[in-house]
């Protein structure tokens, strides 16, 4: 189980990386390598060129910028987990990261790699979707912003052009006092979720001002349940309301694979959505959980 | 372009060697440097047997290219003990608690736990279980490994106090 | 784990105690020596080209491009190897009159492939990576043929035939029976029928297989390092296939990273690599990678049981009958021992007056089936325990009570059953008290109070359940294991054996037993296990046999050496033998420590000098070799009680507690016994809930990575409590029974029973394992799954 031959490039700057990406045939970017390396070793991926981003300057780090957190694409999952900024402002991401792989993979895996790999069950993709992340993409013609909602093009296929690369993601900070919860069901600790649910609730005057409900692992990309979100908005977060909103997940289109058929994923989705909404609602009303950019 | 000369520090010793660019760090450590204590159990990032420390952090050596370790510091199981005769507290506790049977997963367990106990010197048993949930062992059923880790953590706290 | 320290009344200075393991010092430092750690100068690497088809005819193999790749030394197919082999097939089947098809596997496939992963060619190159590059360039012209994946479908009329030359897929058939079965059923007041299936998956030692061969032209000797559990068998096969004398082949088993059954088989790769090393005059190494392990290492797989239990009005067993279909895989890589072992295990714990189970062994286009830890016994136990639970429910009996009424009572030991072993010997349960052992587990698990706990949990909406399963396991399969004990003129004690270590502390066990009698210092004992150059014969590791057989031989040999040491020392010290003791490196007069002679001096004295008489008059040397023959198996037993909680929404089954009581006779090393049990228990949990080797309808494997095939990790292990009972067997001088497989055997049955109990509000009926969360939700809500 040894990788097929490839040429290796380790650019030091984004410009250099983009140049390589634009000029080399059949090149792949190597971020943390926690998905690409197994595919290389198993000979299911055959790039002619590997462009390693691990020595590119300026792609890692978490910073607060104008009402958003900006996370460099090469920021390791472990560093996000330990970032005080993320802990304070994005409790949803912190909670989800405890489910992402294992210590050894989080030490190496990056947020950009996870988003671009776009595994249907990846926790960080679901979280970014729930939080309306904006992706900073650079290509030969300059930089552009891409909404996370426009990232999935198909099964494990991001909408980035072949000569483009993700450099950072910006996550608008949910207002102080929001409640967030991430629920997933995986076979073992650290496995990809069969299905996951991410919920964010913003309360105003005892009513839901804004709701975000996202399912992972049900289709090619995360599924935002806009109709359920709309049904929640303006209502008091009663148990019955949350249950009803979650029940809508029971009728979604869901995928089947050897691990779980569609009917099971639908059921799981409804259960996890209810649990996530309930936890988010309880946290939204818990002052100790509140936070926000000072 | 198919090989590259790299320099790196392994267990405190500087090494320079030629590495095929497609070679993963596990094969480089075992084959080129002869450090066969790092074991390969799956080469697709699941079993954890190849875990080594890269700049102090536990990583899977099968998921990192050797060329990516250029200029970095690697610690393998051979580098855990303070001297050839002495044992790291984790190693001593594994022996005392029958934390190893066939010994194949052991190096990865030890390196993973070395980092974990630095981060979390006074863990609960549950935290230890989570810490090694990315390391497969087919022999022990894990309980003896958890017990050994708790004992090592105690010993390390006492030594530090 | 909360293991009670076993009470060991007969513990010696070392035996019966938790002495440090002799294996640990090297392994803990990363200084072990596994096959892949050995790299002789000039080493070449092998990669096998394997069939992507479950069944296909081979029309041609084209390797020109592969051979032309720089760094490639050879691409070998059966066409190249055949002329150097006495047989192109591996004839390894254990004897049995049951076979209906001859399914010997080829050294390399040349006309037909019959499972995905079957080796077709081997590439030898400078590096493994280059060998894999070249393997991808070999073009095999396959003509796909219909494949059969399922063992039940395989026996139906019109099924695709797994081997195109065969008339059917019925590889073997046999029946195990005694007593007037049909008469008992005809008059029985109660009959309970079940259709049950159990699936076990792979062994997945963390070290995959590996072979390294080096031919030394100076002495024309082939040395083969193999991660095998049976080095002497491997040597015999290599000698036979290559036409070499025994002294021309040395097989060495270095450190082995877990065996769990499949490494006891002789594999095509072993002879191919050995022959390649001879042909190329260079050392050649092949290390199986995990992808290969999924498709090339034997597995132990599905069985379907249609079985029926007859009882009287009080739940006493009158008879058992039924049929079982066993998935044999594509070749006979061992025999019919797995189905036979499964059916034999079924009635063993209980008084079953009449019994008949007919076995049909079906060839399929899947990896060959040979024993995996447990070797059929988990399946047989599952069948029996599921039937008893069913009977208890319908007869409104407590599930423990129906077992109490049927377990072989302690006062009937030794209990001669009407069963026969595969060698035709009568099965005699030698010792133990099964009802008392079960009672221990039930009490520790809080069985009687469980209904109260269950009601309280249910009131909170939590579905909890409890289940119990008993097993009796034949251990220590004979006939013998060779052990020699020798004191070198340096005073060092060398123990050599045909037993092979694969992680279960064999070196420690032998060093303990020998040092017990020869000075008490294990550091003076050097154990050589798994080297055909050190032991003239051997059987190797399987059937929970090594402590029983090799241990008994080591014990006997050490006593003989001790006897001679004391005799010679008595002469040298001019003392009475009875006044002497061996302590450390010397024999001394009890109470007069300064009156002593070292073992080294004694060894030198009896080494002989030309023209001088050997002191002591008992011949030269301090050496004894033993092959203690023990034909009868020692029967170990135990009980597992599982308590689970099922999340009715997600289908997750969480084991809240697992209690395991067992009796393996005396424990040579209590901590190692616990370690063996815990490993087996974890494997059993995997079999019950996680491990599933999936194939699609075309027999293509679909769980081919460790991300798909789920091994239990530390976070899935429940709190485990192990309880020990010790009924020494009279069958060997140590009073021990094997323990390497015990843990796995009753666990799937106990967990299945607990889940069924937890799902009783839904009237769910559990008839198979593994149970995934999807399966469990389907049991709760069959309409949703339909």
Short mmCIF file of C-alpha atoms in Angstrom, two decimals, chain C residues 194-553:
data_model
loop_
_atom_site.label_atom_id
_atom_site.label_comp_id
_atom_site.label_asym_id
_atom_site.label_seq_id
_atom_site.Cartn_x
_atom_site.Cartn_y
_atom_site.Cartn_z
CA UNK C 194 -35.22 -20.84 15.51
CA UNK C 195 -33.44 -19.70 12.39
CA UNK C 196 -30.22 -18.06 13.55
CA UNK C 197 -27.21 -16.57 11.89
CA UNK C 198 -23.90 -15.33 13.15
CA UNK C 199 -21.17 -13.59 11.30
CA UNK C 200 -17.69 -13.15 12.61
CA UNK C 201 -15.48 -11.27 10.18
CA UNK C 202 -11.73 -11.19 10.26
CA UNK C 203 -9.00 -11.53 12.81
CA UNK C 204 -7.28 -8.21 12.17
CA UNK C 205 -4.18 -8.64 14.18
CA UNK C 206 -2.64 -5.17 14.12
CA UNK C 207 0.39 -6.69 12.40
CA UNK C 208 -0.71 -8.19 9.10
CA UNK C 209 1.05 -11.25 7.75
CA UNK C 210 4.62 -11.21 6.46
CA UNK C 211 7.29 -13.48 4.99
CA UNK C 212 10.98 -12.97 4.44
CA UNK C 213 13.09 -15.63 2.75
CA UNK C 214 16.84 -15.81 2.26
CA UNK C 215 18.66 -18.57 0.48
CA UNK C 216 22.24 -19.11 1.59
CA UNK C 217 24.10 -20.67 -1.34
CA UNK C 218 27.11 -21.61 0.84
CA UNK C 219 25.19 -24.22 2.79
CA UNK C 220 22.24 -24.39 0.42
CA UNK C 221 19.86 -23.53 3.16
CA UNK C 222 16.68 -21.54 2.94
CA UNK C 223 15.73 -19.47 5.96
CA UNK C 224 12.15 -18.24 6.05
CA UNK C 225 10.94 -15.77 8.64
CA UNK C 226 7.18 -15.87 8.74
CA UNK C 227 4.59 -14.36 11.04
CA UNK C 228 3.06 -17.80 11.31
CA UNK C 229 1.53 -19.51 14.30
CA UNK C 230 2.81 -22.88 12.98
CA UNK C 231 6.46 -22.76 11.91
CA UNK C 232 6.93 -26.52 11.81
CA UNK C 233 3.95 -26.95 9.54
CA UNK C 234 5.34 -24.21 7.33
CA UNK C 235 8.68 -26.01 7.14
CA UNK C 236 7.01 -29.28 6.21
CA UNK C 237 4.97 -27.58 3.48
CA UNK C 238 8.04 -25.78 2.11
CA UNK C 239 10.09 -28.98 2.11
CA UNK C 240 7.30 -30.85 0.36
CA UNK C 241 6.61 -28.18 -2.24
CA UNK C 242 10.22 -27.32 -2.99
CA UNK C 243 11.50 -30.89 -2.71
CA UNK C 244 14.01 -29.99 -0.02
CA UNK C 245 15.23 -31.99 2.99
CA UNK C 246 14.28 -30.72 6.43
CA UNK C 247 17.80 -29.51 7.18
CA UNK C 248 17.62 -27.40 4.03
CA UNK C 249 14.78 -25.23 5.34
CA UNK C 250 14.66 -23.28 8.56
CA UNK C 251 11.44 -21.46 9.46
CA UNK C 252 11.64 -18.81 12.13
CA UNK C 253 8.74 -17.04 13.76
CA UNK C 254 10.08 -13.77 15.09
CA UNK C 255 7.93 -11.47 17.21
CA UNK C 256 4.39 -11.69 15.93
CA UNK C 257 1.96 -8.81 16.24
CA UNK C 258 -1.08 -10.89 17.07
CA UNK C 259 -2.40 -14.04 15.44
CA UNK C 260 -6.00 -14.76 16.43
CA UNK C 261 -6.25 -17.80 14.21
CA UNK C 262 -5.60 -17.01 10.57
CA UNK C 263 -1.83 -17.06 11.01
CA UNK C 264 -1.97 -20.79 11.72
CA UNK C 265 -2.67 -21.49 8.06
CA UNK C 266 0.02 -22.08 5.45
CA UNK C 267 -0.44 -19.49 2.73
CA UNK C 268 0.52 -19.25 -0.94
CA UNK C 269 2.66 -16.20 -0.23
CA UNK C 270 4.96 -18.23 2.01
CA UNK C 271 6.00 -20.65 -0.71
CA UNK C 272 6.05 -18.01 -3.45
CA UNK C 273 8.39 -15.74 -1.51
CA UNK C 274 10.62 -18.66 -0.50
CA UNK C 275 10.89 -19.86 -4.08
CA UNK C 276 11.47 -16.35 -5.41
CA UNK C 277 14.40 -15.94 -3.02
CA UNK C 278 15.91 -19.17 -4.35
CA UNK C 279 15.33 -18.30 -7.98
CA UNK C 280 16.69 -14.75 -7.68
CA UNK C 281 19.46 -15.61 -5.20
CA UNK C 282 18.47 -12.53 -3.21
CA UNK C 283 16.52 -12.15 0.04
CA UNK C 284 12.88 -11.36 -0.68
CA UNK C 285 10.33 -9.89 1.71
CA UNK C 286 6.59 -9.57 1.41
CA UNK C 287 4.60 -7.67 4.00
CA UNK C 288 0.87 -7.95 3.72
CA UNK C 289 -0.77 -4.54 3.83
CA UNK C 290 -4.16 -3.94 5.40
CA UNK C 291 -5.93 -3.82 2.04
CA UNK C 292 -4.56 -7.29 1.31
CA UNK C 293 -5.43 -8.52 4.79
CA UNK C 294 -9.09 -7.86 4.01
CA UNK C 295 -9.03 -10.05 0.91
CA UNK C 296 -6.17 -12.51 1.34
CA UNK C 297 -6.07 -13.53 4.99
CA UNK C 298 -8.57 -16.18 5.97
CA UNK C 299 -11.70 -15.17 7.81
CA UNK C 300 -14.29 -16.99 9.72
CA UNK C 301 -17.68 -16.23 8.42
CA UNK C 302 -21.31 -16.85 8.21
CA UNK C 303 -23.32 -19.76 9.42
CA UNK C 304 -27.06 -20.20 9.21
CA UNK C 305 -28.64 -22.44 11.81
CA UNK C 306 -32.11 -23.96 11.58
CA UNK C 307 -32.38 -25.57 14.97
CA UNK C 308 -35.05 -26.91 17.22
CA UNK C 309 -35.10 -27.57 20.95
CA UNK C 310 -37.40 -30.05 22.70
CA UNK C 311 -38.06 -29.67 26.42
CA UNK C 312 -40.30 -31.12 29.04
CA UNK C 313 -42.81 -29.02 30.95
CA UNK C 314 -40.11 -27.79 33.36
CA UNK C 315 -37.77 -26.64 30.64
CA UNK C 316 -35.46 -29.64 30.85
CA UNK C 317 -33.80 -30.36 27.53
CA UNK C 318 -34.96 -33.55 25.85
CA UNK C 319 -33.29 -33.15 22.50
CA UNK C 320 -31.82 -30.74 19.97
CA UNK C 321 -31.91 -31.15 16.21
CA UNK C 322 -31.44 -29.13 13.09
CA UNK C 323 -29.28 -28.15 10.16
CA UNK C 324 -26.48 -25.71 9.77
CA UNK C 325 -25.05 -24.21 6.60
CA UNK C 326 -21.46 -23.09 6.87
CA UNK C 327 -19.70 -20.67 4.55
CA UNK C 328 -16.46 -22.37 3.53
CA UNK C 329 -15.14 -19.66 1.23
CA UNK C 330 -13.41 -20.50 -2.02
CA UNK C 331 -10.88 -23.12 -0.90
CA UNK C 332 -10.18 -25.69 1.76
CA UNK C 333 -7.47 -23.85 3.62
CA UNK C 334 -7.87 -25.88 6.79
CA UNK C 335 -10.82 -28.28 6.78
CA UNK C 336 -14.25 -28.79 8.22
CA UNK C 337 -13.02 -28.08 11.72
CA UNK C 338 -14.89 -24.80 12.07
CA UNK C 339 -18.41 -26.15 11.41
CA UNK C 340 -17.57 -29.25 13.40
CA UNK C 341 -16.29 -27.15 16.28
CA UNK C 342 -19.36 -24.95 16.12
CA UNK C 343 -21.80 -27.82 16.32
CA UNK C 344 -19.76 -29.63 18.98
CA UNK C 345 -19.77 -26.52 21.15
CA UNK C 346 -23.54 -26.20 20.99
CA UNK C 347 -24.66 -28.78 23.57
CA UNK C 348 -21.47 -28.94 25.61
CA UNK C 349 -22.46 -27.00 28.73
CA UNK C 350 -25.76 -28.78 29.16
CA UNK C 351 -27.21 -32.22 29.65
CA UNK C 352 -28.60 -32.87 26.18
CA UNK C 353 -29.90 -36.45 25.97
CA UNK C 354 -30.26 -36.55 22.21
CA UNK C 355 -28.69 -34.39 19.55
CA UNK C 356 -28.44 -34.18 15.80
CA UNK C 357 -27.22 -31.31 13.69
CA UNK C 358 -26.50 -31.87 10.04
CA UNK C 359 -23.90 -29.60 8.50
CA UNK C 360 -23.64 -28.53 4.91
CA UNK C 361 -20.43 -26.77 4.02
CA UNK C 362 -20.87 -24.45 1.08
CA UNK C 363 -18.15 -23.23 -1.24
CA UNK C 364 -18.53 -19.54 -2.09
CA UNK C 365 -16.47 -17.02 -4.03
CA UNK C 366 -15.06 -15.43 -0.91
CA UNK C 367 -11.87 -15.56 1.12
CA UNK C 368 -11.35 -19.09 2.49
CA UNK C 369 -12.65 -19.74 5.98
CA UNK C 370 -10.42 -21.04 8.76
CA UNK C 371 -10.54 -20.52 12.51
CA UNK C 372 -10.58 -17.05 14.00
CA UNK C 373 -10.33 -16.75 17.80
CA UNK C 374 -13.18 -18.94 19.04
CA UNK C 375 -13.17 -21.20 15.98
CA UNK C 376 -16.88 -21.86 15.53
CA UNK C 377 -17.62 -22.04 19.23
CA UNK C 378 -19.24 -18.58 19.44
CA UNK C 379 -21.68 -19.71 16.76
CA UNK C 380 -22.59 -22.95 18.52
CA UNK C 381 -23.01 -21.17 21.84
CA UNK C 382 -25.13 -18.51 20.18
CA UNK C 383 -27.44 -21.18 18.77
CA UNK C 384 -27.87 -22.97 22.10
CA UNK C 385 -28.28 -19.85 24.21
CA UNK C 386 -30.80 -18.26 21.84
CA UNK C 387 -32.88 -21.46 21.96
CA UNK C 388 -32.78 -21.51 25.75
CA UNK C 389 -33.87 -17.87 25.96
CA UNK C 390 -36.75 -18.63 23.64
CA UNK C 391 -37.80 -21.64 25.70
CA UNK C 392 -37.54 -19.66 28.93
CA UNK C 393 -39.73 -16.92 27.55
CA UNK C 394 -42.42 -19.27 26.31
CA UNK C 395 -42.34 -21.43 29.42
CA UNK C 396 -42.36 -18.32 31.59
CA UNK C 397 -39.15 -19.32 33.31
CA UNK C 398 -36.34 -17.06 34.43
CA UNK C 399 -33.58 -17.31 31.83
CA UNK C 400 -31.04 -18.21 34.49
CA UNK C 401 -33.35 -20.84 35.95
CA UNK C 402 -33.74 -22.75 32.69
CA UNK C 403 -29.96 -22.87 32.49
CA UNK C 404 -29.60 -24.06 36.08
CA UNK C 405 -31.96 -26.92 35.29
CA UNK C 406 -29.88 -28.01 32.32
CA UNK C 407 -26.23 -27.26 33.05
CA UNK C 408 -24.05 -30.32 33.62
CA UNK C 409 -24.03 -30.54 37.43
CA UNK C 410 -20.77 -30.27 39.30
CA UNK C 411 -21.24 -33.57 41.06
CA UNK C 412 -21.34 -35.46 37.76
CA UNK C 413 -17.76 -34.53 36.86
CA UNK C 414 -15.99 -36.06 35.05
CA UNK C 415 -18.96 -36.19 32.70
CA UNK C 416 -18.64 -38.43 29.68
CA UNK C 417 -20.69 -37.00 26.85
CA UNK C 418 -21.73 -39.01 23.83
CA UNK C 419 -19.86 -36.51 21.64
CA UNK C 420 -16.64 -37.28 19.81
CA UNK C 421 -13.80 -34.90 18.91
CA UNK C 422 -12.69 -34.48 15.30
CA UNK C 423 -10.06 -37.12 16.02
CA UNK C 424 -12.78 -39.57 17.08
CA UNK C 425 -12.04 -39.42 20.80
CA UNK C 426 -14.85 -39.27 23.33
CA UNK C 427 -15.56 -35.86 24.80
CA UNK C 428 -15.26 -36.11 28.56
CA UNK C 429 -15.88 -32.94 30.53
CA UNK C 430 -13.01 -33.35 32.95
CA UNK C 431 -13.69 -30.93 35.77
CA UNK C 432 -15.54 -27.82 36.88
CA UNK C 433 -18.80 -26.77 38.45
CA UNK C 434 -20.78 -25.01 35.76
CA UNK C 435 -23.82 -24.07 37.88
CA UNK C 436 -21.63 -22.54 40.55
CA UNK C 437 -19.61 -20.62 37.96
CA UNK C 438 -22.83 -19.23 36.47
CA UNK C 439 -24.08 -18.34 39.93
CA UNK C 440 -20.93 -16.30 40.56
CA UNK C 441 -21.54 -14.21 37.46
CA UNK C 442 -25.24 -13.79 38.14
CA UNK C 443 -24.64 -12.65 41.67
CA UNK C 444 -21.91 -10.19 40.70
CA UNK C 445 -24.07 -8.83 37.89
CA UNK C 446 -27.06 -8.31 40.16
CA UNK C 447 -29.22 -10.60 38.03
CA UNK C 448 -31.99 -11.13 40.55
CA UNK C 449 -32.48 -7.42 41.19
CA UNK C 450 -32.32 -6.50 37.53
CA UNK C 451 -36.09 -6.46 36.86
CA UNK C 452 -36.36 -3.73 39.46
CA UNK C 453 -33.57 -1.72 37.80
CA UNK C 454 -35.20 -2.32 34.45
CA UNK C 455 -38.59 -1.03 35.61
CA UNK C 456 -37.02 2.07 37.12
CA UNK C 457 -35.11 2.77 33.92
CA UNK C 458 -38.15 2.23 31.75
CA UNK C 459 -40.08 4.71 33.90
CA UNK C 460 -37.47 7.26 32.77
CA UNK C 461 -37.86 6.16 29.16
CA UNK C 462 -34.64 4.14 29.16
CA UNK C 463 -34.63 0.68 27.62
CA UNK C 464 -32.29 -1.59 29.51
CA UNK C 465 -31.83 -5.32 29.29
CA UNK C 466 -29.75 -8.16 30.63
CA UNK C 467 -28.61 -11.41 29.09
CA UNK C 468 -26.63 -14.46 30.12
CA UNK C 469 -24.73 -17.06 28.15
CA UNK C 470 -22.69 -20.09 29.15
CA UNK C 471 -19.91 -21.80 27.31
CA UNK C 472 -17.76 -24.87 27.62
CA UNK C 473 -14.65 -24.82 25.51
CA UNK C 474 -12.38 -27.64 24.47
CA UNK C 475 -8.84 -26.40 25.10
CA UNK C 476 -5.37 -27.76 24.83
CA UNK C 477 -5.81 -29.82 21.70
CA UNK C 478 -3.14 -32.53 21.57
CA UNK C 479 -1.32 -34.56 20.85
CA UNK C 480 1.87 -32.89 22.09
CA UNK C 481 4.25 -29.98 22.01
CA UNK C 482 7.99 -30.36 22.03
CA UNK C 483 10.04 -28.61 24.71
CA UNK C 484 13.71 -29.11 25.51
CA UNK C 485 15.46 -27.69 28.57
CA UNK C 486 19.22 -27.47 28.57
CA UNK C 487 21.74 -25.90 30.91
CA UNK C 488 24.68 -24.60 28.90
CA UNK C 489 28.21 -24.78 30.28
CA UNK C 490 27.83 -21.04 30.95
CA UNK C 491 25.02 -21.84 33.36
CA UNK C 492 22.47 -20.24 31.09
CA UNK C 493 19.23 -22.20 30.76
CA UNK C 494 17.94 -22.59 27.22
CA UNK C 495 14.40 -23.66 26.55
CA UNK C 496 13.45 -24.52 22.98
CA UNK C 497 9.97 -25.38 21.84
CA UNK C 498 7.80 -26.01 18.83
CA UNK C 499 5.21 -23.73 20.36
CA UNK C 500 4.98 -20.35 18.65
CA UNK C 501 4.38 -17.02 20.29
CA UNK C 502 2.06 -14.44 18.80
CA UNK C 503 1.59 -12.11 21.73
CA UNK C 504 0.13 -14.36 24.36
CA UNK C 505 3.21 -14.43 26.64
CA UNK C 506 4.49 -17.86 25.62
CA UNK C 507 8.08 -16.97 26.49
CA UNK C 508 7.07 -15.83 29.95
CA UNK C 509 4.96 -18.92 30.53
CA UNK C 510 7.82 -21.29 29.63
CA UNK C 511 10.46 -19.29 31.50
CA UNK C 512 8.24 -19.29 34.57
CA UNK C 513 7.66 -23.04 34.50
CA UNK C 514 11.32 -23.87 33.94
CA UNK C 515 12.79 -21.34 36.37
CA UNK C 516 10.36 -22.57 39.01
CA UNK C 517 12.43 -25.75 39.29
CA UNK C 518 15.85 -24.52 38.21
CA UNK C 519 16.79 -21.72 40.55
CA UNK C 520 13.86 -19.32 40.46
CA UNK C 521 15.60 -16.70 38.33
CA UNK C 522 13.73 -16.15 35.04
CA UNK C 523 16.44 -13.85 33.75
CA UNK C 524 18.72 -16.89 33.49
CA UNK C 525 16.27 -18.64 31.18
CA UNK C 526 16.40 -18.03 27.45
CA UNK C 527 13.35 -19.24 25.54
CA UNK C 528 13.46 -20.03 21.82
CA UNK C 529 9.96 -20.42 20.47
CA UNK C 530 9.05 -20.77 16.84
CA UNK C 531 12.38 -21.76 15.31
CA UNK C 532 12.56 -25.05 13.51
CA UNK C 533 16.34 -25.06 13.94
CA UNK C 534 15.93 -25.11 17.72
CA UNK C 535 13.17 -27.70 18.03
CA UNK C 536 13.02 -30.86 15.92
CA UNK C 537 9.25 -30.96 15.85
CA UNK C 538 6.27 -28.95 16.88
CA UNK C 539 2.60 -28.26 16.32
CA UNK C 540 2.41 -24.54 17.08
CA UNK C 541 -0.18 -22.10 18.31
CA UNK C 542 -3.89 -22.78 18.00
CA UNK C 543 -6.83 -24.21 19.95
CA UNK C 544 -5.83 -22.51 23.21
CA UNK C 545 -3.22 -25.23 23.47
CA UNK C 546 0.22 -23.84 24.13
CA UNK C 547 0.19 -23.45 27.91
CA UNK C 548 -1.43 -26.87 28.26
CA UNK C 549 0.83 -28.81 25.89
CA UNK C 550 4.09 -26.85 25.85
CA UNK C 551 3.63 -25.97 29.51
CA UNK C 552 3.28 -29.61 30.49
CA UNK C 553 6.33 -30.59 28.46
#
